[in-house]
Amino acid sequence: MRRMYALLIAVASLCGCGADGPREVTGDTGAPASISLTLSSSSAMTSKGDTRTVIAVVRDGEGRVMHDLALDWSSSAPAVATVASAGTTSDVTAIDDGVATITAARGDIRATVTVTVRRVLASVVLTIPDTALVFGTTTRAQATAFDARRQPMSVTGLVYSTDNAASTVVSSSGLITALFQFPSRPVAIITAAVTKDGVTAADSQVISLGGQQSFQIATFMLSEYILPNPVASRGVGIAFFTRDGDALNYHITWSSLQGPAANVILRESENEPGATSGTELVRLGPLEQTQSYGTVSGTLTAAHIIRRAGRPSISIDSLVRLLCTDAAYLDVQTTAFTSGEIRGRFSCR
């Protein structure tokens, strides 16, 4: 009897198990049977760089928790969220809008959890490389949207606008054109705005508008200068000429015409009574214009000056004398006004 009792005690001590025995195993002591994942928060991540922690619990076939195991972690959409693992714990980092499935695997055993990234618009920053525009010139504004972590984000539906539509045009892509108007307000406030998921952000910049600072010859063009019969037009224009050796650099701009400009013509004044237009000296067209405003810039040499039959060729020096002695003028023509919609005579410094 004593021998049987001792045998039972020995067997029990070797078994070491019972209803209240240990349920946890440390290390790779057996094959995992299941993995369960817990996400620190199920709410959407709203900025690039936001993180969520995923904790994996691995159990063996008897339901015991297995610690210190290496798991294979992966993201179904690394462009949405990335995953960095450390054993049974992983950090998920938001990248951009979308949904990603995070997987933890050990051999054929795996578990998944879904994370959502929906970045929230926090601000817009407007950058304008040139905030002092000469009439007729352009610059391109660039607006960048940011989330709460000050990370740039892609958005659609950016809208650019100006508070001075008479003197500036802003395209849907942010191209700003300075228009000459008379009279005009010499500044404009350019604004970029965007709305995402009901949140609107905007930013503004002030730009200045003005004429060319360095020039020798200039003209101011109006419809009332079309003589002897001024035309009914709100069109205006301005032109600058600068001597550069044996050439003239020119910058001519106009706005508020009744249609696109077809030609810009430099003419010699006619002395004959009743003459409505002078002899062409230089023709800067036909122009491929599509708007009621526009600009033409370039360089004139003696080769561009039209030679009249029976007369000697005109040099740049002679052309400058014509401009500066009120013996020539500039016309901007449209299809509605083939003799010129706006005109101007020159002043010289």
Short mmCIF file of C-alpha atoms in Angstrom, two decimals:
data_model
loop_
_atom_site.label_atom_id
_atom_site.label_comp_id
_atom_site.label_asym_id
_atom_site.label_seq_id
_atom_site.Cartn_x
_atom_site.Cartn_y
_atom_site.Cartn_z
CA MET A 1 0.00 0.00 0.00
CA ARG A 2 2.80 2.42 0.88
CA ARG A 3 4.57 1.50 -2.36
CA MET A 4 1.43 2.38 -4.43
CA TYR A 5 1.05 5.77 -2.66
CA ALA A 6 4.68 6.72 -3.35
CA LEU A 7 4.23 5.81 -7.02
CA LEU A 8 1.18 8.07 -7.33
CA ILE A 9 3.07 11.00 -5.78
CA ALA A 10 5.99 10.51 -8.19
CA VAL A 11 3.70 10.44 -11.23
CA ALA A 12 1.90 13.60 -10.08
CA SER A 13 5.15 15.48 -9.58
CA LEU A 14 6.41 14.52 -13.05
CA CYS A 15 3.17 15.62 -14.71
CA GLY A 16 3.18 19.04 -13.06
CA CYS A 17 -0.23 19.77 -14.58
CA GLY A 18 -3.75 20.11 -13.37
CA ALA A 19 -6.74 22.38 -13.58
CA ASP A 20 -4.80 25.29 -12.13
CA GLY A 21 -1.45 24.67 -13.91
CA PRO A 22 0.47 27.37 -15.95
CA ARG A 23 -1.07 28.58 -19.26
CA GLU A 24 1.82 30.68 -20.67
CA VAL A 25 4.84 29.57 -22.63
CA THR A 26 7.99 31.59 -23.23
CA GLY A 27 9.97 31.25 -26.44
CA ASP A 28 9.56 29.03 -29.45
CA THR A 29 8.46 25.91 -27.57
CA GLY A 30 5.72 24.79 -29.96
CA ALA A 31 3.71 25.56 -33.06
CA PRO A 32 1.36 28.58 -32.83
CA ALA A 33 -2.25 27.72 -33.40
CA SER A 34 -3.79 31.20 -33.50
CA ILE A 35 -2.95 34.92 -33.62
CA SER A 36 -5.23 37.72 -32.49
CA LEU A 37 -4.54 41.43 -33.09
CA THR A 38 -5.55 44.46 -31.05
CA LEU A 39 -5.39 47.99 -32.54
CA SER A 40 -4.69 50.87 -30.15
CA SER A 41 -7.43 52.96 -31.81
CA SER A 42 -9.86 52.20 -34.59
CA SER A 43 -10.35 55.86 -35.53
CA ALA A 44 -8.92 57.13 -38.82
CA MET A 45 -5.45 58.66 -38.79
CA THR A 46 -5.74 62.29 -39.94
CA SER A 47 -2.16 63.37 -40.66
CA LYS A 48 0.87 61.88 -42.31
CA GLY A 49 3.03 60.53 -39.50
CA ASP A 50 0.16 59.61 -37.18
CA THR A 51 0.68 56.16 -35.64
CA ARG A 52 -1.30 53.26 -34.26
CA THR A 53 0.08 50.36 -32.22
CA VAL A 54 -0.92 46.79 -33.03
CA ILE A 55 -0.40 44.11 -30.38
CA ALA A 56 -0.44 40.45 -31.36
CA VAL A 57 -1.35 37.63 -28.98
CA VAL A 58 -0.14 34.21 -30.14
CA ARG A 59 -1.56 31.01 -28.64
CA ASP A 60 -0.61 27.39 -29.02
CA GLY A 61 -2.97 24.50 -29.63
CA GLU A 62 -3.94 24.37 -25.97
CA GLY A 63 -4.75 28.09 -25.82
CA ARG A 64 -1.60 29.07 -23.97
CA VAL A 65 -0.08 32.50 -24.73
CA MET A 66 3.29 32.26 -26.45
CA HIS A 67 5.68 35.15 -25.71
CA ASP A 68 8.80 36.53 -27.42
CA LEU A 69 7.95 35.17 -30.83
CA ALA A 70 9.11 36.74 -34.09
CA LEU A 71 6.20 37.51 -36.44
CA ASP A 72 6.17 38.57 -40.07
CA TRP A 73 4.36 41.93 -40.35
CA SER A 74 3.19 43.48 -43.62
CA SER A 75 0.94 46.21 -45.03
CA SER A 76 -1.29 45.64 -48.03
CA ALA A 77 -0.86 49.30 -49.06
CA PRO A 78 2.49 50.85 -48.09
CA ALA A 79 1.44 54.06 -49.86
CA VAL A 80 -1.36 54.35 -47.28
CA ALA A 81 0.33 53.03 -44.13
CA THR A 82 3.63 51.37 -43.32
CA VAL A 83 4.37 48.88 -40.58
CA ALA A 84 7.46 48.51 -38.39
CA SER A 85 7.57 45.42 -36.18
CA ALA A 86 9.22 44.42 -32.95
CA GLY A 87 8.18 40.89 -32.14
CA THR A 88 4.53 40.79 -31.19
CA THR A 89 4.15 44.58 -31.23
CA SER A 90 4.02 46.74 -34.36
CA ASP A 91 3.77 50.47 -35.07
CA VAL A 92 1.65 51.49 -38.07
CA THR A 93 2.43 54.92 -39.58
CA ALA A 94 0.03 56.90 -41.78
CA ILE A 95 1.25 57.99 -45.21
CA ASP A 96 -1.75 59.07 -47.28
CA ASP A 97 -5.49 58.64 -47.75
CA GLY A 98 -6.80 55.12 -48.07
CA VAL A 99 -7.30 51.80 -46.29
CA ALA A 100 -4.55 49.31 -45.50
CA THR A 101 -4.73 45.78 -44.13
CA ILE A 102 -2.03 45.00 -41.58
CA THR A 103 -1.08 41.31 -41.37
CA ALA A 104 0.86 39.44 -38.70
CA ALA A 105 1.94 35.92 -39.65
CA ARG A 106 3.83 32.98 -38.23
CA GLY A 107 4.13 30.26 -40.81
CA ASP A 108 0.63 29.49 -42.08
CA ILE A 109 -1.03 31.15 -39.11
CA ARG A 110 -1.99 34.78 -39.64
CA ALA A 111 -4.31 37.55 -38.50
CA THR A 112 -5.28 40.91 -39.97
CA VAL A 113 -6.51 44.30 -38.86
CA THR A 114 -7.61 47.25 -40.99
CA VAL A 115 -6.40 50.85 -40.59
CA THR A 116 -7.82 53.95 -42.29
CA VAL A 117 -6.02 57.15 -43.22
CA ARG A 118 -8.15 60.20 -44.00
CA ARG A 119 -5.96 63.25 -43.81
CA VAL A 120 -7.64 66.43 -42.60
CA LEU A 121 -6.82 69.73 -44.28
CA ALA A 122 -5.25 72.17 -41.83
CA SER A 123 -3.79 75.00 -43.93
CA VAL A 124 -2.81 76.26 -47.37
CA VAL A 125 0.34 78.23 -48.16
CA LEU A 126 0.42 80.39 -51.31
CA THR A 127 3.80 81.12 -52.89
CA ILE A 128 4.23 83.71 -55.66
CA PRO A 129 7.80 83.89 -56.99
CA ASP A 130 7.48 87.43 -58.37
CA THR A 131 5.26 89.82 -56.41
CA ALA A 132 6.17 92.90 -58.50
CA LEU A 133 4.79 92.45 -62.02
CA VAL A 134 5.33 94.68 -65.03
CA PHE A 135 2.18 95.19 -67.11
CA GLY A 136 1.84 92.33 -69.56
CA THR A 137 4.08 89.90 -67.69
CA THR A 138 3.13 86.72 -65.90
CA THR A 139 4.12 84.65 -62.90
CA ARG A 140 2.77 81.35 -61.62
CA ALA A 141 1.40 81.01 -58.11
CA GLN A 142 1.85 77.73 -56.27
CA ALA A 143 -0.47 76.67 -53.47
CA THR A 144 0.41 73.80 -51.14
CA ALA A 145 -2.01 72.17 -48.71
CA PHE A 146 -0.84 70.85 -45.34
CA ASP A 147 -2.23 68.57 -42.65
CA ALA A 148 -2.00 69.19 -38.90
CA ARG A 149 1.54 67.81 -38.78
CA ARG A 150 2.59 70.37 -41.40
CA GLN A 151 3.03 67.64 -43.98
CA PRO A 152 2.15 68.56 -47.59
CA MET A 153 -0.85 66.76 -49.02
CA SER A 154 -2.38 66.31 -52.44
CA VAL A 155 -5.73 68.03 -52.95
CA THR A 156 -8.05 68.70 -55.85
CA GLY A 157 -10.17 71.73 -56.55
CA LEU A 158 -7.70 74.51 -55.74
CA VAL A 159 -9.27 77.84 -56.70
CA TYR A 160 -7.20 80.95 -57.42
CA SER A 161 -8.78 84.41 -57.41
CA THR A 162 -7.91 88.10 -57.45
CA ASP A 163 -9.57 91.10 -55.82
CA ASN A 164 -8.54 93.28 -58.78
CA ALA A 165 -9.97 91.62 -61.87
CA ALA A 166 -9.54 94.81 -63.91
CA SER A 167 -5.75 94.64 -63.60
CA THR A 168 -4.98 90.96 -63.07
CA VAL A 169 -6.10 87.67 -64.56
CA VAL A 170 -5.53 84.43 -62.63
CA SER A 171 -5.99 81.12 -64.43
CA SER A 172 -7.23 77.90 -62.86
CA SER A 173 -3.61 76.69 -62.74
CA GLY A 174 -2.40 79.79 -60.90
CA LEU A 175 -0.92 81.73 -63.83
CA ILE A 176 -1.13 85.45 -62.99
CA THR A 177 -1.11 88.06 -65.75
CA ALA A 178 -0.73 91.77 -65.00
CA LEU A 179 -3.01 93.89 -67.20
CA PHE A 180 -2.55 97.52 -68.08
CA GLN A 181 -5.65 99.55 -67.26
CA PHE A 182 -6.29 103.27 -67.08
CA PRO A 183 -7.02 104.24 -64.43
CA SER A 184 -5.92 101.25 -62.40
CA ARG A 185 -5.24 100.15 -58.84
CA PRO A 186 -1.53 99.26 -58.64
CA VAL A 187 -1.96 96.29 -56.30
CA ALA A 188 -3.92 93.04 -56.24
CA ILE A 189 -4.58 90.44 -53.57
CA ILE A 190 -4.22 86.91 -54.95
CA THR A 191 -5.96 84.14 -52.98
CA ALA A 192 -5.76 80.36 -53.17
CA ALA A 193 -8.48 78.30 -51.47
CA VAL A 194 -9.42 74.64 -51.30
CA THR A 195 -12.08 72.56 -49.54
CA LYS A 196 -11.59 68.94 -48.46
CA ASP A 197 -14.16 66.93 -46.52
CA GLY A 198 -16.00 70.11 -45.56
CA VAL A 199 -12.88 71.90 -44.29
CA THR A 200 -11.78 75.03 -46.18
CA ALA A 201 -8.33 76.61 -46.00
CA ALA A 202 -7.01 79.67 -47.84
CA ASP A 203 -3.99 81.93 -48.10
CA SER A 204 -3.40 85.28 -49.81
CA GLN A 205 -0.49 87.33 -51.12
CA VAL A 206 -0.29 90.95 -52.28
CA ILE A 207 1.36 91.74 -55.61
CA SER A 208 2.21 95.12 -57.09
CA LEU A 209 1.60 96.13 -60.70
CA GLY A 210 3.49 98.74 -62.70
CA GLY A 211 5.20 99.81 -65.86
CA GLN A 212 8.65 98.99 -67.12
CA GLN A 213 11.23 101.05 -65.23
CA SER A 214 14.02 101.13 -67.82
CA PHE A 215 13.12 102.45 -71.29
CA GLN A 216 13.88 105.28 -73.71
CA ILE A 217 10.67 105.41 -75.73
CA ALA A 218 7.07 104.80 -74.65
CA THR A 219 3.52 105.25 -75.84
CA PHE A 220 0.10 105.19 -74.21
CA MET A 221 -2.65 103.79 -76.46
CA LEU A 222 -6.37 104.59 -76.37
CA SER A 223 -9.27 104.18 -78.78
CA GLU A 224 -9.84 107.95 -78.84
CA TYR A 225 -6.46 108.38 -80.51
CA ILE A 226 -7.76 106.66 -83.65
CA LEU A 227 -8.10 109.72 -85.87
CA PRO A 228 -9.94 111.25 -87.56
CA ASN A 229 -12.70 108.90 -86.37
CA PRO A 230 -12.21 107.49 -82.84
CA VAL A 231 -13.74 104.05 -82.31
CA ALA A 232 -16.10 102.96 -79.53
CA SER A 233 -13.87 100.78 -77.39
CA ARG A 234 -12.68 100.55 -73.79
CA GLY A 235 -9.36 99.18 -74.99
CA VAL A 236 -6.12 100.54 -73.56
CA GLY A 237 -2.47 99.72 -74.06
CA ILE A 238 1.08 100.74 -73.31
CA ALA A 239 4.39 100.10 -75.05
CA PHE A 240 8.04 100.48 -74.07
CA PHE A 241 11.07 100.56 -76.38
CA THR A 242 14.68 100.36 -75.22
CA ARG A 243 17.72 100.93 -77.45
CA ASP A 244 20.23 98.10 -77.46
CA GLY A 245 23.00 98.93 -79.92
CA ASP A 246 21.63 98.44 -83.44
CA ALA A 247 18.34 97.08 -82.13
CA LEU A 248 15.23 98.12 -80.23
CA ASN A 249 13.81 95.86 -77.55
CA TYR A 250 10.05 96.27 -77.24
CA HIS A 251 7.34 95.28 -74.77
CA ILE A 252 3.76 96.04 -75.85
CA THR A 253 0.68 95.12 -73.84
CA TRP A 254 -3.05 95.82 -74.08
CA SER A 255 -6.37 94.89 -72.49
CA SER A 256 -10.15 95.36 -72.72
CA LEU A 257 -10.26 95.14 -76.51
CA GLN A 258 -13.46 94.05 -78.22
CA GLY A 259 -11.73 90.92 -79.40
CA PRO A 260 -8.30 89.30 -79.70
CA ALA A 261 -5.59 91.46 -81.23
CA ALA A 262 -4.81 90.49 -84.82
CA ASN A 263 -1.82 92.74 -85.51
CA VAL A 264 0.41 95.31 -83.89
CA ILE A 265 1.72 97.73 -86.50
CA LEU A 266 4.23 100.56 -86.28
CA ARG A 267 3.29 103.21 -88.84
CA GLU A 268 4.84 106.33 -90.27
CA SER A 269 2.51 109.33 -90.07
CA GLU A 270 1.00 110.50 -93.34
CA ASN A 271 0.88 114.19 -94.15
CA GLU A 272 -1.89 113.90 -96.70
CA PRO A 273 -5.18 115.48 -95.53
CA GLY A 274 -7.81 112.95 -94.49
CA ALA A 275 -5.40 110.03 -94.22
CA THR A 276 -6.73 107.47 -91.74
CA SER A 277 -3.63 105.31 -91.50
CA GLY A 278 0.04 105.74 -92.20
CA THR A 279 2.54 103.66 -94.07
CA GLU A 280 3.58 100.47 -92.37
CA LEU A 281 7.08 100.48 -90.92
CA VAL A 282 7.01 97.27 -88.88
CA ARG A 283 4.32 94.59 -88.62
CA LEU A 284 4.40 92.44 -85.49
CA GLY A 285 1.74 89.99 -86.57
CA PRO A 286 -0.44 88.22 -87.37
CA LEU A 287 -0.81 87.38 -83.70
CA GLU A 288 -2.22 84.14 -82.32
CA GLN A 289 -4.30 85.76 -79.60
CA THR A 290 -7.40 84.29 -77.99
CA GLN A 291 -8.22 86.90 -75.33
CA SER A 292 -9.10 90.58 -75.25
CA TYR A 293 -5.78 91.17 -73.51
CA GLY A 294 -2.29 90.26 -74.58
CA THR A 295 1.39 91.08 -74.86
CA VAL A 296 4.02 90.98 -77.55
CA SER A 297 7.71 91.37 -76.78
CA GLY A 298 10.84 91.06 -78.85
CA THR A 299 13.69 92.81 -80.61
CA LEU A 300 13.57 95.00 -83.73
CA THR A 301 16.48 95.36 -86.12
CA ALA A 302 16.78 97.18 -89.43
CA ALA A 303 15.90 93.90 -91.17
CA HIS A 304 12.37 94.09 -89.69
CA ILE A 305 11.65 97.55 -91.12
CA ILE A 306 9.55 97.40 -94.30
CA ARG A 307 11.31 99.09 -97.21
CA ARG A 308 9.17 101.29 -99.41
CA ALA A 309 9.65 101.19 -103.17
CA GLY A 310 11.80 104.01 -104.44
CA ARG A 311 12.99 104.98 -100.98
CA PRO A 312 16.19 104.10 -99.14
CA SER A 313 16.09 101.55 -96.35
CA ILE A 314 15.44 102.83 -92.84
CA SER A 315 18.03 102.28 -90.14
CA ILE A 316 17.33 101.88 -86.44
CA ASP A 317 18.67 105.41 -85.93
CA SER A 318 16.18 106.72 -88.48
CA LEU A 319 13.35 104.74 -86.90
CA VAL A 320 14.14 106.20 -83.48
CA ARG A 321 14.08 109.71 -84.98
CA LEU A 322 10.64 109.02 -86.45
CA LEU A 323 9.35 107.80 -83.11
CA CYS A 324 10.78 110.73 -81.16
CA THR A 325 9.64 113.47 -83.56
CA ASP A 326 5.96 112.54 -83.58
CA ALA A 327 6.38 111.12 -87.08
CA ALA A 328 5.25 107.59 -86.22
CA TYR A 329 2.61 105.85 -84.12
CA LEU A 330 1.59 102.39 -82.94
CA ASP A 331 -1.68 100.62 -83.79
CA VAL A 332 -3.23 97.51 -82.24
CA GLN A 333 -5.71 95.99 -84.70
CA THR A 334 -8.60 93.61 -84.12
CA THR A 335 -10.92 91.92 -86.58
CA ALA A 336 -13.60 94.43 -85.60
CA PHE A 337 -11.30 97.39 -86.21
CA THR A 338 -8.88 96.64 -89.01
CA SER A 339 -7.51 100.19 -89.04
CA GLY A 340 -6.74 99.97 -85.35
CA GLU A 341 -8.76 99.72 -82.14
CA ILE A 342 -6.22 101.58 -80.01
CA ARG A 343 -3.39 103.89 -81.05
CA GLY A 344 -0.61 105.89 -79.48
CA ARG A 345 2.16 108.31 -80.37
CA PHE A 346 5.55 108.18 -78.73
CA SER A 347 7.35 110.10 -76.04
CA CYS A 348 11.13 109.86 -75.68
CA ARG A 349 13.40 110.37 -72.72
#
